Amino acid sequence: MGEIYYHIGRYSMLIFRVFSKPEKFSIYRKNFVQEIDKIGLSSIGIVSLMSTFIGVVIALQTASNIDSPLLPAYTVGFTVRQSIILEFSPTIIALILAGKVGSNIASEIGTMRVTEQIDALDIMGVNSAAYLILPKILAAIFIFPFLIIISMFLGIFGGMLISWITGIVTVNDYIYGIQYDFKPFSIVYAMIKTVVFAFVITTISSYFGYFSKGSALEVGRSSTAAVVYSSVFILLLNLILTQLILI
Amino acid sequence: MIEIKNLSKSFGDNHVLKNISVKFQRGKVNMIIGQSGSGKSVLAKCVVGLLKPDSGEVEYDNQDFIAMDLDEKIEVRKNIGMLFQGGALFDSMTVEENIMFPLTMFTDMKKSEMRDRANECLERVNLAGKNDLYPAETSGGMQKRIAIARAISMKPKYLFCDEPNSGLDPQTSIVIDNLIRDITEEMDITTVVISHDMNSVIEIGDYIMFIYKGENWWEGTSKEILSTKNQEINDFVYASEFMKTLKDKLA
Ligand SMILES: Nc1ncnc2c1ncn2[C@@H]1O[C@H](COP(=O)(O)OP(=O)(O)OP(=O)(O)O)[C@@H](O)[C@H]1O
Ligand SMILES: [Mg+2]
């Protein structure tokens, strides 16, 4: 139990240092742009692929389960839209990014720790926590919403594509479905979750990387811990945010 | 000048450093020697503030370093160059970017001025023209020299080198040793070198401190170390057959 408090304390102190006094704005801007590329743009491929396929599968599943004539044909489009916007894009994609981006961050920072590169920064008088972690947090908070929007768009598009190809419902019915009872607030809700998850993934992964010690083996362990804890916190916060915002 | 007073550091039950006091003079190569695991790196890390000592004082030119707040420490650290045991170059940057890094962080120099400084430093360590390589593309000896170039790019007042010649062949070792000595004299800085290589100790050590069982067991000049009667230091210095024969010849 004591260990939990220890981690929470050390995590808070790290985050505090991250947000205290950046040295030179121009350098942070340069790193921010690099991180956007590393964290965001390099994930577009996997996000697009996953989203399209999930959209397709949700459409097929829904169609095959609504043989009942009581349910209108637009249910397919409606269901795809709700599942994608409310849960799949913000939460499941965040879990996938926790795996990809989180392990990447933890191993990058962890390697810098065990090869004394972080000590080298500290000796020079650089605030190593801010220098390494702040650009990652800001880049993720900036770029994740775009990834999630792309994911939403492609997921819904995937459902439409498969409807058109297989004829499970007409494209008109599908389009009617995705517009039916649409509440713009659901997008806001998804974006709030996305920003929170971006913060969770980057800070937790940085934390495990930053406090790695010992050998390369330890870096592997930090990277696993980063993914596991980011995922657990995403699930927990998802529950809390849903409770707070939607209900 | 760096002065250490009664410095102690433990990790749990492991009392690594016990009441160490020593003075490192400016313009001299000061050496810390001792067996592997005797606490040399821990001492260096306490002195530069990467580890917090349990008790004791560290003074940089009579300023109490341990008592300073973080901002004041950062000011002192800008005058410290450090060569880490493993080099600690930034993998993601080229050689030139590594050397220019402290300059970009802490000075308002123009890009062209920084380049000139980087070239100067590279020339100083005999690596002119290697600007655009990445650390992974260079050899161990080159990495050490690049790390020295980075450590001197800010014209430090204090230079720490943790085993600058571990893992190097004897010739390259001597090149690095000479480099450290020449830089110390040219720039008139306080240099502290950690080593277990007796060759370097005799070659460049102006003042030597021997850590044994966590204590400052012996200190003196490189001449004195060869003639001392201290049993532990003799065991350390004359561990190799070569040194033993040398001793017999001298006697
Ligand atoms: N961060 C740490 N946490 C716990 N114990 C440590 C830590 N760093 C060093 N030690 C312990 O301190 C002792 C001295 O280690 P140190 O690295 O200073 O040795 P050294 O004299 O530099 O050895 P070498 O010549 O092999 O580099 C060792 O027993 C080591 O286990
Ligand atoms: Mg050591």
XYZ file of C-alpha atoms and ligand atoms in Angstrom:
530
model
C 0.000 0.000 0.000
C 2.811 2.386 0.930
C 4.228 1.870 -2.511
C 1.166 3.402 -4.139
C 1.601 6.621 -2.159
C 5.280 6.610 -3.055
C 4.475 6.403 -6.777
C 1.739 9.025 -6.563
C 4.067 11.389 -4.701
C 6.938 10.898 -7.079
C 4.637 11.202 -10.112
C 3.193 14.479 -8.804
C 6.637 15.880 -8.144
C 7.749 14.961 -11.636
C 4.716 16.616 -13.223
C 5.335 19.679 -11.098
C 8.888 19.888 -12.400
C 7.694 19.370 -15.974
C 5.514 22.449 -15.753
C 8.022 24.667 -13.969
C 10.127 27.139 -15.891
C 11.006 25.972 -19.366
C 14.443 27.244 -20.408
C 14.173 28.414 -23.939
C 10.986 28.723 -25.878
C 12.541 28.222 -29.312
C 13.969 24.834 -28.361
C 10.688 23.665 -26.917
C 8.915 24.686 -30.099
C 11.336 22.664 -32.201
C 10.916 19.595 -29.990
C 7.147 20.036 -29.974
C 7.078 19.844 -33.772
C 9.279 16.732 -33.732
C 7.043 15.067 -31.172
C 3.941 15.779 -33.221
C 5.571 13.818 -35.987
C 6.716 10.973 -33.698
C 3.571 10.709 -31.582
C 0.865 11.755 -34.014
C 1.631 11.469 -37.673
C 3.324 8.090 -37.338
C 0.143 6.690 -35.758
C -2.215 7.728 -38.554
C -1.716 4.433 -40.388
C -2.684 2.111 -37.577
C -5.512 4.366 -36.403
C -7.007 4.487 -39.916
C -6.741 0.771 -40.451
C -8.305 -0.160 -37.110
C -11.100 2.394 -37.395
C -12.195 1.408 -40.880
C -12.310 -2.290 -40.020
C -14.177 -1.740 -36.775
C -16.729 0.448 -38.587
C -17.224 -2.328 -41.122
C -17.639 -4.995 -38.460
C -20.059 -2.991 -36.313
C -22.221 -2.388 -39.392
C -22.224 -6.078 -40.309
C -22.908 -7.221 -36.734
C -25.752 -4.791 -36.280
C -27.340 -5.696 -39.609
C -27.181 -9.407 -38.905
C -28.762 -8.904 -35.492
C -31.728 -6.803 -36.614
C -33.632 -9.199 -38.778
C -36.662 -8.194 -36.764
C -38.962 -6.024 -38.922
C -39.726 -3.898 -35.878
C -36.315 -2.267 -36.014
C -35.929 0.338 -38.720
C -33.161 0.009 -41.326
C -31.470 3.167 -40.168
C -30.505 1.377 -36.923
C -27.275 0.246 -38.612
C -25.991 3.750 -39.282
C -27.200 4.941 -35.890
C -25.453 2.136 -34.008
C -22.194 2.552 -35.895
C -22.170 6.281 -35.188
C -22.930 5.915 -31.479
C -20.397 3.161 -30.861
C -17.654 4.841 -32.845
C -18.063 8.364 -31.491
C -18.795 7.540 -27.879
C -16.474 4.644 -27.174
C -14.477 3.130 -29.972
C -12.633 6.202 -31.216
C -11.867 7.962 -27.948
C -11.347 4.935 -25.695
C -10.247 1.948 -27.745
C -7.987 4.037 -29.961
C -6.521 5.577 -26.793
C -5.746 2.068 -25.548
C -4.042 1.281 -28.826
C -2.064 4.502 -28.630
C -1.129 3.639 -25.055
C 0.505 0.534 -26.498
C 2.230 2.229 -29.383
C 3.067 5.697 -28.110
C 3.367 4.749 -24.426
C 5.946 2.013 -24.928
C 7.805 4.246 -27.316
C 8.030 7.125 -24.842
C 8.975 4.911 -21.897
C 11.744 3.154 -23.788
C 13.112 6.359 -25.275
C 13.292 8.155 -21.925
C 14.320 4.956 -20.095
C 17.257 4.439 -22.441
C 18.322 8.021 -21.855
C 18.183 7.363 -18.125
C 20.274 4.180 -18.069
C 22.862 5.589 -20.478
C 23.223 8.637 -18.193
C 21.965 11.048 -20.860
C 19.462 12.441 -18.355
C 22.285 12.947 -15.836
C 24.181 14.736 -18.578
C 21.231 17.097 -19.081
C 20.949 17.730 -15.344
C 24.661 18.451 -15.052
C 24.452 21.014 -17.807
C 21.788 22.737 -15.737
C 18.913 21.762 -18.018
C 15.576 20.905 -16.381
C 15.602 17.397 -17.843
C 12.018 16.620 -16.847
C 10.629 19.655 -18.633
C 12.958 19.333 -21.599
C 12.075 15.702 -22.277
C 8.472 15.415 -21.167
C 6.712 18.747 -21.746
C 6.918 18.653 -25.568
C 5.496 15.125 -25.538
C 2.518 16.051 -23.364
C 1.711 19.146 -25.405
C 2.172 17.360 -28.721
C -0.144 14.523 -27.682
C -2.807 16.884 -26.368
C -2.613 18.785 -29.634
C -2.518 15.900 -32.095
C -4.664 13.171 -30.466
C -7.947 15.033 -31.166
C -7.071 15.050 -34.875
C -6.333 11.327 -34.792
C -9.639 10.681 -33.072
C -11.557 12.789 -35.602
C -9.920 10.835 -38.420
C -10.828 7.633 -36.617
C -14.478 8.685 -36.237
C -14.713 9.682 -39.843
C -13.152 6.467 -41.154
C -15.139 4.232 -38.798
C -18.429 5.717 -39.946
C -17.215 5.687 -43.537
C -16.262 1.988 -43.217
C -19.791 1.146 -42.165
C -21.167 3.013 -45.144
C -18.765 1.344 -47.524
C -19.733 -2.158 -46.409
C -23.417 -1.270 -46.575
C -22.963 -0.147 -50.133
C -20.878 -3.202 -51.114
C -23.060 -5.853 -49.495
C -26.417 -4.096 -49.622
C -27.255 -4.933 -45.986
C -28.966 -1.557 -45.877
C -29.185 1.136 -48.514
C -26.727 3.964 -48.388
C -29.625 6.369 -47.903
C -30.849 4.478 -44.849
C -27.309 4.420 -43.489
C -26.863 8.154 -43.964
C -30.249 8.788 -42.368
C -29.096 6.614 -39.452
C -25.899 8.472 -38.832
C -27.811 11.762 -38.716
C -30.652 10.444 -36.588
C -30.934 12.082 -33.157
C -27.392 13.426 -33.415
C -26.208 15.369 -30.380
C -23.161 17.511 -31.145
C -22.276 17.312 -27.459
C -21.179 13.702 -27.963
C -18.239 15.029 -29.982
C -17.326 17.413 -27.175
C -17.534 14.514 -24.737
C -15.245 12.433 -26.947
C -12.738 15.287 -27.206
C -12.650 15.795 -23.445
C -11.855 12.119 -23.017
C -9.230 12.270 -25.730
C -7.367 15.159 -24.131
C -7.451 13.484 -20.716
C -6.168 10.215 -22.186
C -3.407 12.030 -24.084
C -2.230 13.461 -20.763
C -2.492 10.074 -19.037
C -0.548 8.195 -21.693
C 2.295 10.674 -22.048
C 2.776 11.428 -18.349
C 2.523 7.845 -17.075
C 4.846 6.546 -19.776
C 7.318 9.351 -19.187
C 7.187 8.635 -15.466
C 8.150 4.986 -15.894
C 10.859 5.869 -18.397
C 12.281 8.698 -16.314
C 12.681 6.557 -13.198
C 14.091 3.468 -14.904
C 17.291 2.296 -13.349
C 19.948 -0.233 -14.060
C 20.119 -1.976 -17.361
C 18.489 -2.350 -20.743
C 16.389 -5.133 -19.218
C 14.921 -2.614 -16.828
C 13.994 -0.348 -19.735
C 11.938 -3.188 -21.209
C 10.181 -3.554 -17.876
C 9.462 0.167 -17.620
C 8.011 0.095 -21.063
C 5.651 -2.768 -20.183
C 4.645 -1.056 -16.941
C 3.967 2.146 -18.887
C 1.527 0.382 -21.200
C -0.201 -1.556 -18.424
C -0.677 1.420 -16.101
C -1.684 3.813 -18.892
C -4.317 1.315 -20.009
C -5.657 0.751 -16.510
C -5.929 4.483 -15.909
C -7.622 5.028 -19.253
C -10.257 2.445 -18.338
C -10.747 3.905 -14.865
C -10.958 7.484 -16.065
C -13.262 6.447 -18.874
C -15.646 5.143 -16.265
C -15.377 8.260 -14.151
C -15.722 10.677 -17.076
C -18.710 8.839 -18.504
C -20.359 8.965 -15.125
C -19.571 12.654 -14.701
C -20.341 13.950 -18.147
C -23.014 11.773 -19.684
C -25.115 10.707 -16.750
C 39.000 25.030 -6.415
C 36.572 22.465 -5.067
C 36.545 21.595 -1.404
C 34.746 18.620 0.092
C 34.191 18.566 3.838
C 33.128 15.510 5.862
C 30.969 14.094 3.128
C 29.083 10.861 3.893
C 26.663 8.868 1.796
C 24.877 5.573 2.445
C 22.431 3.481 0.478
C 20.474 1.726 3.197
C 23.010 -0.319 5.156
C 25.664 0.179 2.529
C 27.858 2.991 3.883
C 29.573 3.917 0.654
C 31.307 7.138 1.665
C 32.453 7.912 5.209
C 33.471 11.383 6.193
C 35.429 12.281 3.091
C 37.350 15.552 3.082
C 39.598 16.679 0.260
C 40.581 19.759 -1.758
C 40.855 19.811 -5.534
C 43.081 22.646 -6.784
C 42.556 24.751 -9.844
C 44.785 24.213 -12.884
C 45.611 20.719 -11.670
C 44.493 17.226 -12.622
C 43.106 15.801 -9.405
C 42.556 12.063 -9.383
C 40.242 9.825 -7.428
C 41.404 6.237 -7.434
C 40.239 3.086 -5.710
C 38.925 -0.380 -6.308
C 35.830 -1.037 -8.328
C 32.800 -0.420 -6.146
C 34.708 1.724 -3.659
C 32.418 4.689 -4.283
C 34.347 6.855 -6.756
C 31.385 7.478 -9.039
C 29.107 8.040 -6.048
C 31.537 10.655 -4.730
C 31.638 12.454 -8.087
C 27.837 12.370 -8.305
C 27.519 13.809 -4.805
C 29.942 16.574 -5.676
C 28.066 17.646 -8.810
C 24.691 17.235 -7.116
C 23.282 14.245 -8.993
C 23.107 12.457 -5.635
C 22.317 14.076 -2.317
C 24.918 13.339 0.361
C 23.630 12.386 3.822
C 25.921 14.940 5.429
C 28.892 17.119 4.606
C 29.663 20.134 2.475
C 30.811 20.765 -1.052
C 32.251 24.174 -1.920
C 32.917 25.523 -5.380
C 35.371 28.387 -4.985
C 34.154 28.853 -1.412
C 30.462 28.817 -2.284
C 28.485 26.205 -0.378
C 26.901 24.120 -3.161
C 24.724 21.733 -1.140
C 22.889 24.572 0.605
C 22.016 26.336 -2.663
C 18.520 26.292 -4.094
C 17.940 24.784 -7.508
C 18.366 28.038 -9.447
C 21.696 28.764 -7.797
C 22.830 25.194 -8.396
C 21.950 25.533 -12.065
C 24.184 28.603 -12.277
C 27.101 26.612 -10.833
C 26.370 23.668 -13.090
C 26.706 25.813 -16.176
C 30.375 25.996 -15.206
C 30.712 22.225 -14.838
C 31.699 19.963 -17.693
C 31.286 16.260 -17.111
C 32.473 13.221 -18.957
C 30.388 10.222 -17.930
C 31.648 6.664 -17.581
C 29.590 5.660 -20.637
C 29.962 8.872 -22.648
C 26.270 9.800 -22.337
C 26.109 11.473 -25.748
C 22.604 12.256 -26.984
C 21.816 9.475 -29.481
C 19.237 11.469 -31.355
C 21.633 14.299 -32.205
C 24.626 14.507 -34.499
C 28.114 15.076 -33.132
C 27.860 18.777 -33.908
C 24.409 19.105 -32.323
C 25.705 17.337 -29.218
C 28.511 19.846 -28.834
C 26.277 22.804 -29.619
C 23.535 21.639 -27.254
C 24.659 23.517 -24.124
C 25.248 26.601 -26.256
C 21.741 26.523 -27.727
C 20.272 26.026 -24.268
C 22.165 28.687 -22.387
C 23.644 31.293 -24.702
C 22.285 33.706 -27.263
C 24.998 32.856 -29.772
C 24.089 32.865 -33.442
C 23.986 29.566 -35.275
C 27.187 30.389 -37.160
C 29.019 31.298 -33.953
C 27.946 28.050 -32.358
C 29.176 26.159 -35.401
C 32.539 27.870 -35.119
C 32.757 26.947 -31.460
C 31.780 23.343 -32.226
C 34.449 23.161 -34.914
C 37.021 24.588 -32.505
C 36.137 21.977 -29.883
C 36.195 19.162 -32.438
C 39.583 20.281 -33.679
C 40.805 20.385 -30.087
C 39.976 16.660 -29.708
C 41.290 15.819 -33.198
C 37.933 15.058 -34.719
C 37.605 17.887 -37.214
C 35.081 17.123 -39.945
C 33.094 14.520 -37.999
C 30.282 17.039 -37.428
C 27.461 15.169 -39.105
C 27.978 11.663 -37.761
C 25.616 10.232 -35.168
C 27.149 8.871 -31.931
C 26.171 5.326 -32.947
C 28.339 5.719 -36.047
C 31.507 6.458 -34.068
C 33.900 4.253 -32.095
C 34.179 4.134 -28.300
C 37.337 6.254 -28.306
C 35.731 8.823 -30.577
C 32.687 8.977 -28.309
C 34.907 9.768 -25.341
C 36.545 12.548 -27.294
C 33.212 13.918 -28.514
C 32.020 13.878 -24.909
C 35.109 15.874 -23.930
C 34.393 18.324 -26.743
C 30.837 18.722 -25.461
C 32.073 19.126 -21.882
C 34.398 21.993 -22.853
C 32.087 23.780 -25.288
C 30.780 26.071 -22.540
C 34.367 26.798 -21.368
C 33.748 25.287 -17.944
C 35.615 26.128 -14.768
C 35.355 22.591 -13.448
C 35.773 19.357 -15.403
C 34.824 15.907 -14.116
C 35.884 12.776 -15.987
C 34.596 9.394 -14.828
C 37.003 6.760 -16.138
C 37.911 8.550 -19.337
C 40.016 5.670 -20.581
C 38.113 2.574 -19.573
C 37.637 0.283 -22.543
C 40.259 1.980 -24.688
C 43.524 0.655 -26.119
C 46.736 1.981 -24.484
C 47.520 4.406 -27.311
C 44.071 5.983 -27.415
C 44.162 6.098 -23.626
C 47.287 8.198 -23.733
C 45.744 10.531 -26.317
C 42.767 11.100 -24.012
C 44.973 11.539 -20.955
C 47.111 14.127 -22.675
C 44.031 15.897 -23.919
C 42.671 16.167 -20.388
C 45.966 17.439 -19.026
C 46.440 19.997 -21.816
C 42.892 21.295 -21.525
C 43.317 21.650 -17.773
C 46.449 23.740 -18.226
C 45.232 25.794 -21.199
C 41.883 26.657 -19.696
C 43.167 26.797 -16.115
C 40.304 24.706 -14.766
C 39.796 22.420 -11.804
C 39.821 18.911 -13.210
C 38.792 15.785 -11.341
C 39.521 12.442 -12.991
C 38.284 9.088 -11.727
C 40.432 6.211 -12.798
C 41.796 2.799 -11.953
C 44.421 2.965 -14.615
C 47.834 3.360 -12.896
C 49.312 4.485 -16.173
C 47.097 7.601 -16.260
C 47.658 8.215 -12.589
C 51.418 8.427 -13.041
C 51.130 10.165 -16.400
C 48.769 13.045 -15.627
C 47.810 12.949 -11.935
C 48.963 16.090 -10.142
C 47.207 15.222 -6.939
C 45.765 11.842 -6.019
C 43.218 10.683 -3.536
C 42.774 6.989 -2.770
C 39.386 5.802 -1.535
C 39.422 2.642 0.525
C 36.520 1.241 2.536
C 34.648 4.460 1.885
C 37.317 6.632 3.452
C 39.852 9.050 2.110
C 42.616 6.576 2.901
C 45.544 8.398 1.395
C 46.266 11.545 -0.592
C 49.380 12.946 -2.197
C 51.272 13.543 -5.437
C 52.083 10.978 -8.111
C 55.677 10.824 -6.891
C 54.590 10.157 -3.355
C 52.222 7.396 -4.383
C 55.097 5.308 -5.747
C 57.140 5.577 -2.600
C 54.521 5.471 0.127
C 54.682 2.754 2.738
C 50.900 2.574 3.054
C 50.009 -1.110 2.695
C 46.582 -0.770 1.048
C 47.794 1.692 -1.530
C 50.801 -0.465 -2.351
C 48.467 -3.402 -2.888
C 46.458 -1.255 -5.268
C 49.324 0.351 -7.142
C 51.468 -2.756 -7.453
C 48.681 -5.162 -8.273
C 50.101 -5.847 -11.727
C 53.355 -7.698 -12.460
C 54.410 -4.805 -14.643
C 54.196 -2.284 -11.844
C 56.027 -4.683 -9.525
C 58.960 -5.001 -11.919
C 58.946 -1.263 -12.347
C 59.147 -0.835 -8.623
C 62.045 -3.264 -8.322
C 63.883 -1.456 -11.104
C 63.331 1.907 -9.444
C 64.610 0.502 -6.195
N 22.015 4.553 -7.048
C 22.515 3.646 -6.205
N 21.698 2.991 -5.344
C 22.191 2.089 -4.461
N 23.491 1.751 -4.370
C 24.362 2.364 -5.191
C 23.914 3.331 -6.166
N 24.998 3.774 -6.845
C 26.048 3.103 -6.344
N 25.688 2.254 -5.348
C 26.587 1.413 -4.563
O 27.658 2.212 -4.160
C 28.877 1.497 -4.206
C 29.911 2.287 -4.972
O 29.536 2.395 -6.335
P 30.348 3.286 -7.369
O 29.596 3.263 -8.637
O 30.657 4.596 -6.776
O 31.693 2.478 -7.539
P 32.986 2.913 -8.348
O 34.048 3.133 -7.354
O 32.669 4.026 -9.273
O 33.280 1.579 -9.154
P 33.784 1.392 -10.663
O 35.218 1.622 -10.644
O 33.439 -0.029 -10.947
O 33.025 2.353 -11.528
C 28.555 0.142 -4.790
O 28.494 -0.776 -3.725
C 27.199 0.308 -5.386
O 26.475 -0.886 -5.266
Mg 32.396 4.238 -11.387
